[in-house]
Coordinates of C-alpha atoms and ligand atoms in Angstrom, one line a residue:
M185 CA 79.6 -50.9 113.8
L186 CA 76.9 -52.0 111.5
D187 CA 75.2 -49.2 109.6
T188 CA 71.4 -48.9 110.0
S189 CA 70.5 -50.3 106.6
V190 CA 72.3 -53.5 107.4
Q191 CA 70.7 -53.6 110.9
K192 CA 67.2 -53.4 109.4
V193 CA 67.8 -56.4 107.2
T194 CA 69.4 -58.3 110.1
V195 CA 66.4 -58.0 112.4
S196 CA 64.0 -59.4 109.9
D197 CA 66.6 -62.0 108.9
I198 CA 66.5 -63.4 112.4
E199 CA 62.7 -63.7 112.3
K200 CA 62.8 -65.3 108.8
N201 CA 65.4 -67.7 110.0
F202 CA 63.3 -68.7 112.9
I203 CA 60.2 -69.3 110.7
L204 CA 62.2 -71.2 108.1
K205 CA 63.6 -73.5 110.7
G206 CA 60.1 -74.2 112.0
V207 CA 58.7 -74.9 108.6
L208 CA 61.6 -77.1 107.7
S209 CA 61.4 -79.1 110.9
V210 CA 57.7 -79.9 110.1
I211 CA 58.7 -81.0 106.6
K212 CA 61.7 -83.0 107.9
K213 CA 59.3 -85.3 109.7
V214 CA 57.4 -86.3 106.6
V215 CA 60.0 -86.7 103.9
T216 CA 63.0 -89.0 103.8
A217 CA 66.4 -87.6 104.8
Q218 CA 67.6 -87.9 101.2
Q219 CA 64.6 -86.0 99.9
F220 CA 65.1 -83.3 102.5
D221 CA 68.8 -82.9 101.6
I222 CA 68.1 -82.6 97.9
W223 CA 65.0 -80.4 97.8
F224 CA 64.6 -78.5 101.1
S225 CA 68.0 -77.9 102.7
C226 CA 68.9 -75.3 100.1
L227 CA 65.8 -73.1 100.6
R228 CA 65.8 -69.6 102.0
I229 CA 62.9 -67.3 103.0
F230 CA 63.0 -64.0 101.0
S231 CA 60.0 -62.3 102.5
I232 CA 56.9 -62.8 104.6
T233 CA 53.7 -60.7 104.5
D234 CA 50.3 -61.1 106.0
N235 CA 49.2 -63.0 102.9
S236 CA 52.2 -64.7 101.5
I237 CA 55.6 -66.2 102.1
I238 CA 58.3 -66.2 99.4
L239 CA 60.8 -68.9 99.5
V240 CA 63.9 -68.9 97.3
A241 CA 65.1 -72.0 95.5
P242 CA 68.6 -72.1 94.0
N243 CA 67.3 -72.8 90.5
N244 CA 64.3 -73.1 88.3
F245 CA 64.3 -76.9 88.3
I246 CA 64.2 -77.2 92.1
R247 CA 61.5 -74.6 92.1
E248 CA 59.3 -76.4 89.6
W249 CA 59.9 -79.7 91.4
L250 CA 58.9 -78.3 94.7
Q251 CA 55.8 -76.6 93.2
S252 CA 54.6 -79.7 91.6
N253 CA 55.3 -82.1 94.3
Y254 CA 55.3 -80.4 97.7
C255 CA 52.8 -77.5 97.4
D256 CA 50.4 -78.9 100.0
L257 CA 53.1 -79.9 102.3
F258 CA 54.5 -76.3 102.3
S259 CA 51.1 -74.8 103.0
S260 CA 50.4 -77.1 105.9
A261 CA 53.8 -76.7 107.4
V262 CA 53.5 -72.9 107.2
Y263 CA 50.1 -73.1 108.8
K264 CA 51.5 -75.1 111.6
V265 CA 54.3 -72.7 112.3
L266 CA 52.4 -69.4 111.9
N267 CA 49.0 -70.5 113.0
S268 CA 47.4 -68.9 109.9
S269 CA 47.5 -69.6 106.3
R270 CA 49.8 -67.9 103.7
E271 CA 50.2 -68.3 100.0
V272 CA 53.5 -70.1 99.6
I273 CA 55.4 -68.7 96.6
I274 CA 58.6 -70.3 95.5
S275 CA 61.0 -68.1 93.6
I276 CA 64.6 -68.2 92.4
E277 CA 67.6 -66.2 93.2
D278 CA 67.9 -64.2 90.1
E279 CA 64.2 -63.1 90.3
V280 CA 64.3 -61.8 93.8
F281 CA 67.7 -60.3 93.5
E282 CA 67.1 -58.1 90.5
Q283 CA 67.8 -55.2 92.9
P284 CA 69.9 -57.0 95.5
P285 CA 70.2 -55.7 99.0
I286 CA 73.8 -55.4 100.0
S287 CA 73.5 -58.0 102.7
S288 CA 72.8 -60.7 100.1
F289 CA 76.3 -60.4 98.8
F290 CA 78.2 -61.9 101.6
T291 CA 80.0 -65.2 101.7
N292 CA 79.3 -68.8 102.1
S293 CA 81.4 -69.4 105.1
S294 CA 79.8 -68.9 108.5
A295 CA 83.1 -69.0 110.3
H296 CA 83.6 -65.3 110.4
V297 CA 80.1 -64.0 111.0
P298 CA 78.0 -64.5 114.2
E299 CA 75.7 -67.5 114.0
N300 CA 72.5 -65.6 113.9
L301 CA 73.6 -63.3 111.1
T302 CA 74.5 -66.0 108.6
E303 CA 71.1 -65.9 107.0
G304 CA 71.4 -63.4 104.1
Y305 CA 75.2 -63.6 104.1
H306 CA 75.4 -66.2 101.4
S307 CA 76.4 -65.5 97.8
S308 CA 74.4 -68.4 96.4
P309 CA 73.4 -70.8 99.2
L310 CA 75.4 -74.1 99.2
N311 CA 73.5 -76.6 97.1
K312 CA 74.3 -80.1 98.2
Y313 CA 72.4 -81.6 95.3
Y314 CA 74.9 -80.3 92.8
S315 CA 77.7 -82.5 94.1
F316 CA 80.5 -84.5 92.4
E317 CA 78.7 -87.7 93.5
N318 CA 75.6 -86.6 91.6
F319 CA 77.4 -85.8 88.5
V320 CA 77.6 -88.3 85.7
V321 CA 81.0 -88.4 83.9
G322 CA 81.1 -89.2 80.2
P323 CA 83.3 -88.4 77.3
C324 CA 81.6 -85.1 76.9
N325 CA 82.6 -83.7 80.3
R326 CA 85.5 -85.9 81.4
L327 CA 88.1 -83.2 81.3
A328 CA 86.0 -80.5 82.9
H329 CA 85.0 -82.9 85.7
A330 CA 88.6 -83.9 86.3
A331 CA 89.7 -80.3 86.3
A332 CA 86.9 -79.4 88.7
V333 CA 87.9 -82.2 91.1
A334 CA 91.6 -81.2 90.9
V335 CA 90.7 -77.6 91.7
S336 CA 88.5 -78.6 94.7
E337 CA 91.4 -80.7 96.0
S338 CA 94.1 -78.2 95.5
P339 CA 92.5 -74.7 95.3
G340 CA 94.7 -72.0 93.9
Y341 CA 97.3 -74.4 92.7
A342 CA 95.9 -77.0 90.4
Y343 CA 94.5 -74.8 87.6
N344 CA 94.0 -71.2 88.2
P345 CA 91.8 -69.9 86.8
L346 CA 89.7 -72.8 85.7
F347 CA 87.4 -71.7 82.8
I348 CA 84.6 -74.1 81.8
H349 CA 82.6 -73.4 78.7
G350 CA 79.8 -75.1 76.7
A351 CA 76.2 -74.8 75.6
S352 CA 73.4 -74.3 78.0
G353 CA 72.2 -77.2 80.2
L354 CA 75.4 -79.3 80.0
G355 CA 76.4 -79.2 83.6
K356 CA 78.6 -76.2 84.0
T357 CA 76.7 -74.7 87.0
H358 CA 76.5 -78.1 88.5
L359 CA 80.3 -78.5 88.5
L360 CA 80.7 -75.0 89.9
H361 CA 78.5 -75.8 92.8
A362 CA 80.3 -79.1 93.3
I363 CA 83.6 -77.2 93.6
N364 CA 82.0 -74.7 95.9
N365 CA 80.5 -77.4 98.1
V366 CA 83.9 -79.0 98.7
L367 CA 85.7 -75.8 99.3
A368 CA 83.1 -74.4 101.7
S369 CA 82.2 -77.6 103.5
K370 CA 85.4 -79.6 103.6
Y371 CA 88.0 -76.9 103.8
A372 CA 85.7 -74.3 105.5
M373 CA 86.9 -71.8 103.0
K374 CA 85.3 -68.3 102.6
T375 CA 84.0 -68.7 99.0
L376 CA 82.0 -66.4 96.8
F377 CA 79.7 -68.0 94.3
L378 CA 77.6 -65.8 92.1
S379 CA 76.4 -65.3 88.6
S380 CA 78.1 -62.5 86.6
E381 CA 74.6 -60.9 86.5
R382 CA 74.7 -60.6 90.3
F383 CA 78.2 -59.2 90.1
I384 CA 77.0 -56.6 87.6
N385 CA 74.0 -55.7 89.7
H386 CA 76.2 -55.3 92.7
Y387 CA 78.6 -53.1 90.7
I388 CA 75.7 -50.9 89.6
S389 CA 74.3 -50.6 93.1
T390 CA 77.8 -49.7 94.3
I391 CA 78.0 -46.9 91.8
R392 CA 74.8 -45.5 93.3
S393 CA 75.9 -45.9 96.9
N394 CA 79.5 -45.1 96.2
S395 CA 80.5 -47.8 98.7
W396 CA 83.5 -49.1 96.8
D397 CA 85.5 -50.0 99.9
S398 CA 83.0 -52.7 101.0
F399 CA 82.6 -53.8 97.4
R400 CA 86.3 -54.3 97.0
E401 CA 86.8 -55.8 100.4
L402 CA 84.1 -58.4 99.7
Y403 CA 85.5 -59.7 96.4
R404 CA 89.2 -59.3 97.1
N405 CA 89.2 -60.9 100.5
T406 CA 87.5 -64.1 99.5
D407 CA 89.4 -67.4 99.4
A408 CA 87.8 -68.5 96.2
L409 CA 85.7 -66.7 93.6
L410 CA 83.3 -68.7 91.5
I411 CA 81.6 -66.8 88.8
D412 CA 78.8 -68.3 86.6
D413 CA 77.8 -67.3 83.1
I414 CA 80.6 -64.8 82.5
Q415 CA 79.3 -64.2 78.9
L416 CA 76.9 -61.8 80.5
F417 CA 79.8 -59.4 81.1
E418 CA 79.5 -58.7 77.4
N419 CA 77.3 -55.7 78.1
S420 CA 78.9 -54.1 81.1
Q421 CA 82.3 -52.5 80.5
G422 CA 82.5 -51.1 84.0
S423 CA 81.9 -54.5 85.6
R424 CA 84.6 -56.0 83.4
E425 CA 87.1 -53.3 84.5
E426 CA 86.2 -54.0 88.1
F427 CA 86.4 -57.7 87.6
F428 CA 89.8 -57.3 86.0
H429 CA 91.2 -55.8 89.1
T430 CA 89.5 -58.3 91.3
F431 CA 91.0 -61.1 89.2
N432 CA 94.5 -59.7 89.5
T433 CA 94.3 -59.3 93.2
L434 CA 93.0 -62.8 93.8
Y435 CA 95.3 -64.4 91.3
N436 CA 98.4 -62.8 92.8
A437 CA 97.3 -64.0 96.2
K438 CA 96.9 -67.5 94.8
K439 CA 93.2 -67.6 95.4
Q440 CA 91.2 -69.9 93.3
I441 CA 89.1 -68.5 90.5
V442 CA 86.6 -70.6 88.6
I443 CA 84.6 -69.2 85.7
T444 CA 81.9 -70.7 83.5
S445 CA 80.6 -69.4 80.2
D446 CA 78.3 -70.4 77.4
F447 CA 81.2 -69.5 75.0
P448 CA 85.0 -69.7 75.0
P449 CA 86.6 -66.4 76.0
E450 CA 87.6 -65.3 72.6
S451 CA 84.0 -65.7 71.3
I452 CA 82.6 -63.3 73.9
A453 CA 82.3 -60.1 71.9
S454 CA 83.7 -57.0 73.6
L455 CA 85.7 -59.0 76.2
E456 CA 89.0 -57.1 76.3
D457 CA 92.1 -59.0 75.2
R458 CA 93.7 -58.6 78.6
L459 CA 90.8 -60.5 80.2
V460 CA 90.8 -63.1 77.4
S461 CA 94.5 -63.7 77.9
R462 CA 94.1 -64.0 81.7
F463 CA 91.4 -66.5 81.3
K464 CA 93.8 -68.6 79.4
W465 CA 96.5 -68.5 82.1
G466 CA 95.0 -71.6 83.8
L467 CA 93.0 -74.3 82.1
L468 CA 90.3 -73.8 79.6
C469 CA 88.0 -76.7 79.0
G470 CA 84.7 -77.3 77.2
V471 CA 81.7 -79.5 78.0
D472 CA 80.1 -81.0 74.9
S473 CA 76.6 -82.4 74.4
A474 CA 76.3 -85.7 76.2
T475 CA 76.3 -88.9 74.2
I476 CA 73.2 -91.1 74.3
E477 CA 74.9 -93.4 76.8
T478 CA 75.7 -90.6 79.1
R479 CA 72.2 -89.1 78.9
I480 CA 70.7 -92.5 79.8
A481 CA 73.1 -92.7 82.8
I482 CA 72.0 -89.2 83.8
A483 CA 68.3 -90.0 83.5
E484 CA 68.8 -93.1 85.6
K485 CA 70.9 -91.3 88.2
K486 CA 68.3 -88.5 88.5
A487 CA 65.5 -91.0 88.8
S488 CA 67.2 -92.9 91.6
L489 CA 68.2 -89.7 93.4
W490 CA 64.6 -88.6 93.4
G491 CA 63.2 -92.0 94.3
I492 CA 61.4 -92.5 91.0
D493 CA 61.0 -95.9 89.4
L494 CA 62.1 -95.4 85.9
S495 CA 62.7 -98.5 83.7
H496 CA 65.8 -98.7 81.5
E497 CA 63.6 -98.7 78.4
I498 CA 62.0 -95.4 79.4
A499 CA 65.2 -93.8 80.4
S500 CA 66.6 -94.7 77.0
Y501 CA 63.6 -93.4 75.2
L502 CA 63.8 -90.1 77.0
A503 CA 67.5 -89.8 76.5
E504 CA 67.2 -90.6 72.8
N505 CA 64.4 -88.1 72.2
L506 CA 65.6 -85.2 74.4
P507 CA 69.1 -84.5 73.2
G508 CA 71.1 -81.4 74.2
N509 CA 70.0 -79.5 77.2
I510 CA 69.9 -81.9 80.2
R511 CA 67.2 -79.7 81.9
E512 CA 64.7 -81.0 79.4
L513 CA 65.5 -84.5 80.3
E514 CA 65.1 -83.7 83.9
G515 CA 61.8 -81.9 83.2
A516 CA 60.5 -84.9 81.5
I517 CA 61.3 -87.2 84.4
A518 CA 59.7 -84.7 86.8
R519 CA 56.5 -84.6 84.8
L520 CA 56.3 -88.4 84.5
S521 CA 56.8 -88.8 88.2
R522 CA 54.0 -86.4 88.9
E523 CA 51.6 -88.4 86.7
E524 CA 52.8 -91.6 88.3
K525 CA 51.9 -90.1 91.7
I526 CA 48.4 -89.0 90.6
T527 CA 47.4 -92.1 88.7
R528 CA 49.4 -94.5 90.9
N529 CA 50.4 -96.4 87.8
R530 CA 53.9 -97.3 86.7
I531 CA 55.4 -94.9 84.2
T532 CA 54.6 -96.3 80.8
I533 CA 56.3 -95.7 77.4
D534 CA 53.1 -94.1 76.2
A535 CA 53.2 -91.5 79.0
A536 CA 56.9 -90.9 78.1
K537 CA 56.0 -90.3 74.4
K538 CA 53.3 -87.9 75.5
V539 CA 55.7 -85.9 77.7
V540 CA 58.3 -85.8 75.0
Q541 CA 55.7 -84.5 72.6
E542 CA 54.6 -81.9 75.0
L543 CA 58.1 -80.8 75.7
S544 CA 58.8 -80.5 72.0
G545 CA 55.8 -78.1 72.5
N546 CA 55.2 -75.5 69.8
K547 CA 57.8 -76.9 67.6
K548 CA 55.8 -78.3 64.7
T549 CA 56.3 -82.0 64.4
V550 CA 58.1 -82.8 61.2
S551 CA 57.9 -86.1 59.4
I552 CA 61.0 -87.9 58.4
E553 CA 59.7 -88.1 54.8
A554 CA 59.6 -84.3 54.7
I555 CA 63.2 -84.1 56.0
I556 CA 64.5 -86.6 53.4
E557 CA 62.7 -84.7 50.7
A558 CA 64.1 -81.3 51.8
V559 CA 67.6 -82.7 52.0
S560 CA 67.4 -84.4 48.6
R561 CA 66.3 -81.2 47.0
R562 CA 69.1 -79.2 48.6
F563 CA 71.9 -81.7 47.7
H564 CA 70.5 -82.7 44.3
V565 CA 70.3 -86.4 45.2
S566 CA 67.1 -88.5 44.9
V567 CA 65.0 -89.6 47.8
S568 CA 65.6 -93.2 46.8
Q569 CA 69.4 -92.7 46.8
L570 CA 69.2 -91.3 50.3
Q571 CA 67.2 -94.2 51.5
S572 CA 69.2 -96.8 49.6
K573 CA 72.0 -98.8 51.3
R574 CA 74.5 -97.7 48.8
R575 CA 77.7 -96.3 50.3
T576 CA 78.5 -93.7 47.7
R577 CA 80.7 -90.9 49.0
N578 CA 78.5 -88.0 47.8
L579 CA 75.6 -89.5 49.8
A580 CA 77.4 -89.6 53.1
L581 CA 77.0 -85.9 54.1
P582 CA 73.3 -85.5 53.0
R583 CA 72.5 -88.8 54.9
Q584 CA 74.2 -87.5 58.0
I585 CA 72.3 -84.3 57.8
A586 CA 69.0 -86.1 57.3
M587 CA 69.8 -88.2 60.4
Y588 CA 70.8 -85.2 62.4
L589 CA 67.6 -83.3 61.5
S590 CA 65.4 -86.4 62.1
R591 CA 67.0 -86.6 65.6
K592 CA 66.3 -83.0 66.2
L593 CA 62.9 -82.6 64.7
T594 CA 61.0 -85.9 65.0
N595 CA 60.2 -88.1 67.9
M596 CA 61.5 -91.2 66.2
S597 CA 63.9 -93.5 67.9
L598 CA 67.5 -93.9 66.7
T599 CA 66.7 -97.4 65.4
E600 CA 63.7 -96.1 63.4
I601 CA 65.7 -93.2 61.9
G602 CA 68.6 -95.5 61.0
G603 CA 66.2 -98.0 59.4
Y604 CA 64.5 -95.3 57.4
I605 CA 67.7 -93.6 56.1
G606 CA 69.9 -96.1 54.4
G607 CA 69.0 -99.2 56.5
R608 CA 71.5 -98.4 59.2
D609 CA 71.5 -99.2 62.9
H610 CA 71.2 -96.8 65.8
S611 CA 75.0 -96.4 66.2
T612 CA 75.3 -94.9 62.7
V613 CA 72.7 -92.3 63.7
I614 CA 74.6 -91.5 66.9
H615 CA 77.7 -91.1 64.8
A616 CA 76.0 -88.9 62.3
D617 CA 74.5 -86.7 65.0
G618 CA 77.9 -86.3 66.7
K619 CA 79.7 -85.6 63.4
I620 CA 77.3 -82.9 62.4
T621 CA 77.3 -81.3 65.9
Q622 CA 81.1 -81.1 65.7
M623 CA 81.0 -79.7 62.2
L624 CA 78.5 -77.0 63.3
K625 CA 81.0 -75.7 65.7
K626 CA 83.4 -74.7 62.9
D627 CA 81.4 -74.4 59.7
K628 CA 79.3 -71.3 59.4
N629 CA 78.0 -72.3 56.0
L630 CA 76.6 -75.5 57.5
I631 CA 75.0 -73.6 60.3
F632 CA 73.3 -71.4 57.8
L633 CA 72.2 -74.3 55.6
L634 CA 70.7 -76.2 58.5
Q635 CA 68.9 -73.1 59.8
K636 CA 67.3 -72.7 56.4
L637 CA 66.4 -76.3 56.2
E638 CA 64.9 -76.3 59.7
S639 CA 62.8 -73.2 59.1
E640 CA 61.6 -74.5 55.8
L641 CA 60.5 -77.7 57.4
Q642 CA 58.8 -76.1 60.4
K643 CA 56.8 -73.6 58.3
Ligands
LIG276 P1 74.6 -75.2 82.5 O1 75.1 -74.4 83.7 O2 75.7 -75.8 81.7 O3 73.6 -74.5 81.7 P2 73.5 -76.9 84.6 O4 74.7 -77.2 85.4 O5 72.5 -75.9 85.2 O6 73.9 -76.5 83.1 O7 72.8 -78.3 84.3 C1 71.4 -78.4 84.0 C2 70.8 -79.6 84.7 O8 71.4 -80.8 84.1 C3 71.2 -79.6 86.2 O9 70.1 -80.0 87.0 C4 72.3 -80.6 86.3 O10 72.3 -81.3 87.5 C5 72.0 -81.5 85.1 N1 73.2 -82.1 84.5 C6 73.9 -81.7 83.5 N2 75.0 -82.5 83.2 C7 74.9 -83.5 84.2 C8 75.7 -84.6 84.5 N3 76.8 -84.9 83.7 N4 75.4 -85.4 85.5 C9 74.3 -85.1 86.2 N5 73.5 -84.1 86.0 C10 73.8 -83.2 85.0
LIG277 MG1 74.5 -72.5 84.2

């Protein structure tokens, strides 16, 4: 028997489901099948009041995209279905689930719940957009991608657990969704996909309600557990303890566990040794910042997925000038496409420059001259030495640092930077950028030095 709290949610879920279906069927008639799949199929309704309707998108990027491109379409579709107007608010999972209702914690598979109850029974809804097909493989993520594919083909056996770590915006959550998609859709597995924040929230609400049986039953009876952003466990000892037992149960039952984190396990402060060592039982792999070639490929892939006409020149410009977090690159493409729609002009390089500048936002723009001067002061070499073509050994590191900082702090192209610092070509700048990025992972003094240089330059 369902208890009453669950029943209350269920009744309104049925209504919500009905309205959502109606709204989506109106939208389906006006967008292409591909657009529908990417942007709309993953939406849920969170709440409906007399004035507003809150939809939940799986992530911030999809939310922004929908807000900027389909606001009017939503309003008119809602009007058609409800026969009165509502403000359409698009939110994201983590915002609406700060205090999650218990029914939001159920699983992705609809196989074991009655058809009309599936709404609200998802962990994170399946997101078809984050598929393996839509993921660009490059040297930075080749291992993580191969491991993710292996796990999705042979869950519980290939690598268990699979632990993917790397800086923000490099595709970890994308890979986690891709695995989840295959397991849930192809093998109809009962999967649980959630951020560790949601796990912690669920843990806390379970302390309040003392409903440990259902908590444990949920996590320990899943076929696969995919946990995003495990570094957030750092602050919750109780959750770590609970997760430890969940891990053991699933692992012993040969159930697949996949974990992502911004840091490798041993760098997560306060993570107990027993968890760190368990995370190492399977495969640990990192994703690195994408090379320029991979970023160009990603920009072109996204543009073609979203039906945007983006020339190779502009894709290259964006990829060169928005290194690191791929979300920024996506954001730039989304903004350019919005302008293209409004002005009905092709996307130009000037528009791209403007968007890059806007995205660099409050960061003060720094001139390459100032960078070279600051580096020359710090390393006691002259400006002209840095700019000369001489290949003296003591100039190599300061030059690479100057190139790295110019990439990071100016909007200049690789060719311009190379030309300015030692008359080199773009490949030297890429090499320098990669070299310094690698060194920064190990060398605390270098991190400190660069932080000081950057803050001096941005004053
Ligand atoms: P993370 O979880 O590592 O912070 P995400 O997986 O959320 O990063 O990725 C941020 C965005 O960048 C997503 O929209 C994702 O699709 C995109 N992205 C990152 N790497 C790739 C890639 N190799 N191919 C395609 N898209 C990518
Ligand atoms: Mg992520």
